[in-house]
Short mmCIF file of C-alpha atoms in Angstrom, two decimals:
data_model
loop_
_atom_site.label_atom_id
_atom_site.label_comp_id
_atom_site.label_asym_id
_atom_site.label_seq_id
_atom_site.Cartn_x
_atom_site.Cartn_y
_atom_site.Cartn_z
CA GLU A 91 26.11 28.19 -17.98
CA VAL A 92 25.06 24.67 -16.17
CA GLN A 93 25.06 25.01 -12.41
CA LEU A 94 24.48 23.60 -9.34
CA VAL A 95 25.60 25.06 -5.68
CA GLU A 96 25.01 23.22 -2.21
CA SER A 97 25.28 25.27 1.11
CA GLY A 98 24.72 24.27 5.03
CA GLY A 99 27.31 21.76 5.47
CA ALA A 100 28.14 21.81 9.03
CA LEU A 101 29.49 20.31 12.10
CA VAL A 102 26.42 19.01 14.26
CA GLN A 103 26.16 16.80 17.08
CA PRO A 104 24.01 12.91 17.32
CA GLY A 105 20.38 13.89 17.27
CA GLY A 106 20.75 17.50 16.09
CA SER A 107 19.46 18.60 12.77
CA LEU A 108 20.21 20.78 9.57
CA LYS A 109 19.29 21.90 6.31
CA LEU A 110 21.07 21.82 3.48
CA SER A 111 20.43 23.53 -0.03
CA CYS A 112 21.03 23.36 -3.60
CA VAL A 113 20.80 26.04 -6.13
CA ALA A 114 20.43 25.53 -9.71
CA SER A 115 21.02 28.31 -11.96
CA GLY A 116 21.66 27.84 -16.28
CA PHE A 117 18.35 25.79 -16.85
CA SER A 118 14.96 24.83 -16.53
CA PHE A 119 15.39 23.65 -12.71
CA SER A 120 10.95 23.53 -12.37
CA ASN A 121 11.29 20.81 -15.80
CA TYR A 122 13.76 18.24 -13.53
CA TRP A 123 13.36 15.44 -10.90
CA MET A 124 16.31 16.36 -8.31
CA SER A 125 18.23 14.05 -6.02
CA TRP A 126 20.59 13.89 -3.37
CA VAL A 127 24.02 11.79 -2.98
CA ARG A 128 26.07 11.49 -0.44
CA GLN A 129 29.67 10.21 0.06
CA ALA A 130 31.69 9.00 3.62
CA PRO A 131 34.92 9.46 4.38
CA GLY A 132 36.48 6.36 2.26
CA LYS A 133 33.27 5.31 0.97
CA GLY A 134 31.22 4.85 -2.39
CA LEU A 135 28.58 6.56 -3.10
CA GLU A 136 25.00 6.67 -1.87
CA TRP A 137 22.01 7.70 -3.39
CA VAL A 138 19.95 9.74 -0.75
CA ALA A 139 16.95 10.72 -2.02
CA ASP A 140 14.44 12.43 -5.06
CA ILE A 141 11.93 14.77 -5.86
CA LYS A 142 9.85 14.86 -8.74
CA GLN A 143 9.31 18.52 -10.62
CA ASP A 144 6.04 19.37 -9.49
CA GLY A 145 7.39 17.93 -5.55
CA SER A 146 4.62 15.82 -5.57
CA GLU A 147 6.80 12.37 -5.31
CA LYS A 148 9.62 11.90 -3.50
CA ASN A 149 11.41 8.53 -2.93
CA TYR A 150 14.40 8.23 -0.25
CA VAL A 151 16.91 5.04 0.80
CA ASP A 152 15.62 3.37 3.31
CA SER A 153 18.11 4.22 5.82
CA VAL A 154 16.79 8.21 6.59
CA LYS A 155 13.45 7.77 5.95
CA GLY A 156 11.95 9.59 8.75
CA ARG A 157 14.24 11.45 9.11
CA LEU A 158 15.49 13.31 6.10
CA THR A 159 12.84 15.06 4.23
CA ILE A 160 13.48 16.65 0.73
CA SER A 161 11.90 19.49 -0.72
CA ARG A 162 12.01 22.36 -3.28
CA ASP A 163 10.94 25.58 -4.29
CA ASN A 164 11.11 25.88 -8.18
CA ALA A 165 10.57 29.93 -7.56
CA LYS A 166 13.45 29.62 -5.61
CA ASN A 167 15.25 27.55 -8.01
CA SER A 168 16.27 25.69 -5.07
CA MET A 169 16.31 22.37 -3.87
CA TYR A 170 16.58 21.08 -0.01
CA LEU A 171 17.24 18.57 2.43
CA GLN A 172 15.63 18.87 6.33
CA MET A 173 18.56 16.35 8.71
CA ASN A 174 16.84 15.32 11.57
CA SER A 175 17.50 13.05 14.08
CA LEU A 176 21.10 12.47 12.77
CA ARG A 177 23.69 10.02 13.81
CA ALA A 178 27.34 9.74 13.40
CA GLU A 179 26.59 7.73 9.86
CA ASP A 180 25.42 10.36 8.30
CA THR A 181 29.14 12.21 7.76
CA SER A 182 29.21 12.78 4.20
CA VAL A 183 30.01 14.64 1.51
CA TYR A 184 26.21 15.82 0.57
CA TYR A 185 25.95 16.53 -3.53
CA CYS A 186 22.79 17.45 -4.97
CA ALA A 187 22.92 16.06 -8.89
CA ARG A 188 20.98 16.08 -11.71
CA PRO A 189 19.38 13.96 -13.96
CA TYR A 190 20.59 14.31 -17.66
CA ASN A 191 16.79 13.92 -19.32
CA SER A 192 14.07 15.54 -17.87
CA GLY A 193 11.82 13.19 -18.94
CA TRP A 194 13.65 10.76 -16.71
CA TYR A 195 14.98 10.81 -12.16
CA GLY A 196 18.36 10.04 -13.18
CA PRO A 197 21.66 9.49 -13.93
CA PHE A 198 22.97 12.04 -13.47
CA ASP A 199 25.34 14.66 -15.83
CA ILE A 200 25.24 17.97 -13.13
CA TRP A 201 26.66 17.73 -9.98
CA GLY A 202 27.14 20.31 -7.15
CA GLN A 203 30.38 19.96 -5.60
CA GLY A 204 29.26 19.20 -2.54
CA THR A 205 28.77 20.22 0.69
CA VAL A 206 30.41 18.28 4.54
CA VAL A 207 28.13 17.74 7.05
CA THR A 208 29.82 15.82 9.78
CA VAL A 209 28.00 14.16 12.53
CA SER A 210 29.99 14.06 15.90
CA SER A 211 30.21 15.30 19.66
CA ASP B 211 16.61 -3.15 -2.97
CA ILE B 212 18.67 -4.31 -6.36
CA GLN B 213 22.66 -4.61 -5.31
CA MET B 214 25.26 -3.34 -7.14
CA THR B 215 28.56 -5.23 -6.93
CA GLN B 216 31.73 -4.23 -9.24
CA SER B 217 34.94 -6.47 -9.25
CA PRO B 218 37.82 -6.20 -8.83
CA SER B 219 37.54 -2.93 -6.45
CA THR B 220 41.46 -2.13 -6.94
CA LEU B 221 42.87 -2.71 -9.87
CA SER B 222 46.52 -1.32 -10.65
CA ALA B 223 47.31 -0.90 -14.49
CA SER B 224 49.99 0.98 -16.92
CA VAL B 225 49.34 4.28 -18.85
CA GLY B 226 48.08 2.02 -22.84
CA ASP B 227 46.14 -0.58 -20.98
CA ARG B 228 43.12 -2.29 -21.98
CA VAL B 229 40.98 -2.26 -18.64
CA THR B 230 38.08 -3.72 -17.89
CA ILE B 231 35.89 -3.26 -15.00
CA THR B 232 32.53 -5.43 -13.98
CA CYS B 233 29.78 -4.67 -12.59
CA ARG B 234 26.42 -7.00 -11.65
CA ALA B 235 23.39 -6.50 -10.59
CA SER B 236 20.95 -8.70 -8.35
CA GLN B 237 18.37 -8.82 -10.14
CA SER B 238 17.66 -7.39 -13.83
CA ILE B 239 17.88 -4.18 -14.69
CA SER B 240 17.01 -4.39 -18.83
CA LYS B 241 20.09 -1.65 -19.90
CA TRP B 242 19.45 1.07 -17.02
CA LEU B 243 22.62 1.29 -15.47
CA ALA B 244 25.45 4.15 -16.03
CA TRP B 245 29.09 4.48 -15.16
CA TYR B 246 30.57 7.44 -13.22
CA GLN B 247 34.39 8.95 -12.61
CA LYS B 248 35.10 9.83 -8.88
CA LYS B 249 38.05 12.00 -8.40
CA PRO B 250 39.16 12.92 -5.16
CA GLY B 251 37.60 15.80 -3.99
CA ARG B 252 35.52 16.20 -7.32
CA ALA B 253 31.97 15.39 -8.12
CA PRO B 254 31.28 12.49 -10.04
CA ASN B 255 31.54 12.63 -14.00
CA LEU B 256 29.06 10.40 -15.79
CA LEU B 257 30.48 8.41 -18.42
CA ILE B 258 28.33 6.23 -19.96
CA TYR B 259 24.49 6.23 -19.17
CA LYS B 260 21.72 2.94 -21.03
CA ALA B 261 24.88 0.86 -20.12
CA SER B 262 25.98 1.92 -23.86
CA THR B 263 25.89 5.26 -24.66
CA LEU B 264 28.53 7.54 -24.40
CA GLN B 265 27.85 10.65 -22.81
CA SER B 266 28.52 14.09 -24.89
CA GLY B 267 32.24 15.34 -24.19
CA VAL B 268 33.40 11.74 -23.18
CA PRO B 269 36.81 10.53 -24.42
CA SER B 270 36.11 7.21 -27.14
CA ARG B 271 38.37 5.25 -25.32
CA PHE B 272 35.47 4.46 -22.98
CA SER B 273 33.07 2.09 -23.39
CA GLY B 274 30.08 0.12 -22.55
CA SER B 275 28.58 -3.26 -22.25
CA GLY B 276 25.94 -5.67 -21.34
CA SER B 277 22.53 -6.09 -20.39
CA GLY B 278 20.08 -7.64 -18.09
CA THR B 279 22.40 -8.43 -15.03
CA GLU B 280 26.50 -7.92 -16.45
CA PHE B 281 27.68 -4.90 -17.91
CA THR B 282 31.51 -4.24 -18.17
CA LEU B 283 33.11 -0.49 -18.26
CA THR B 284 36.21 -0.61 -20.92
CA ILE B 285 39.17 1.71 -21.22
CA SER B 286 40.44 0.88 -24.40
CA SER B 287 43.92 2.95 -23.72
CA LEU B 288 44.64 4.10 -20.63
CA GLN B 289 45.43 7.53 -20.22
CA PRO B 290 46.94 9.06 -17.32
CA ASP B 291 43.90 11.15 -16.71
CA ASP B 292 42.47 7.71 -16.32
CA PHE B 293 43.54 7.12 -12.42
CA ALA B 294 40.37 7.25 -10.65
CA THR B 295 37.61 5.49 -9.03
CA TYR B 296 34.74 4.17 -11.31
CA TYR B 297 30.87 3.45 -9.69
CA CYS B 298 27.93 1.53 -12.01
CA GLN B 299 25.07 2.95 -10.79
CA GLN B 300 21.72 1.27 -12.09
CA TYR B 301 17.90 3.16 -12.26
CA ASN B 302 15.53 0.44 -12.97
CA SER B 303 13.99 0.89 -9.92
CA TYR B 304 13.99 2.46 -6.84
CA SER B 305 17.07 2.91 -4.43
CA LEU B 306 19.15 4.18 -7.46
CA THR B 307 22.01 1.54 -5.75
CA PHE B 308 25.57 2.31 -6.18
CA GLY B 309 28.57 -0.24 -6.73
CA GLY B 310 31.01 -0.44 -4.59
CA GLY B 311 33.50 1.15 -6.71
CA THR B 312 36.50 0.40 -8.51
CA LYS B 313 40.05 2.52 -7.79
CA VAL B 314 42.12 2.39 -11.02
CA GLU B 315 45.71 2.58 -9.68
CA ILE B 316 48.88 3.27 -11.00
CA LYS B 317 51.27 0.35 -11.87
#
């Protein structure tokens, strides 16, 4: 079964750090771009970042540049999101997502169940 | 960044109704548009990609059309399972922006 499982969400204070993980199974992880997408409480979906198959290219939404860092370890079928200098507006459910086509960076047909990040004092 | 604007933001409809949701891009995105269905507590579900291609397993009552800057998602006969929020997403260029969503409610 094709599956993505996120972990690492937690309650963290403003200015704090957190690292999210996404473990893939059931498909050739190293063949796919991968993305993080988030949804704040009561808000819409927001694409956060993505990473190329070999990790050589990374893209970010402007609001997280310099604070969040995407990475991957193909040997472990895993993707990560290092989150530093967290702000209240980073509070969201974070999803990892896989594009429907291995040659493209979007759109996304496989999603994880989400992990909750709450930034609050 | 390309801005995606959906209308309406909320739609009240009955089972069996034909429903149309519009998505407009701030600049041309050719046919690089997808539609998702989102229910509370669940991950988004890809319905349509490349503006009009139905994702495998998605019921044929869903259809998409458009190109350039204006797109529509149509549900030909609304079913009980279709009450949800729908999002468009452009993947023509970074950032891969979503529309604000259209909540389809029971009338």
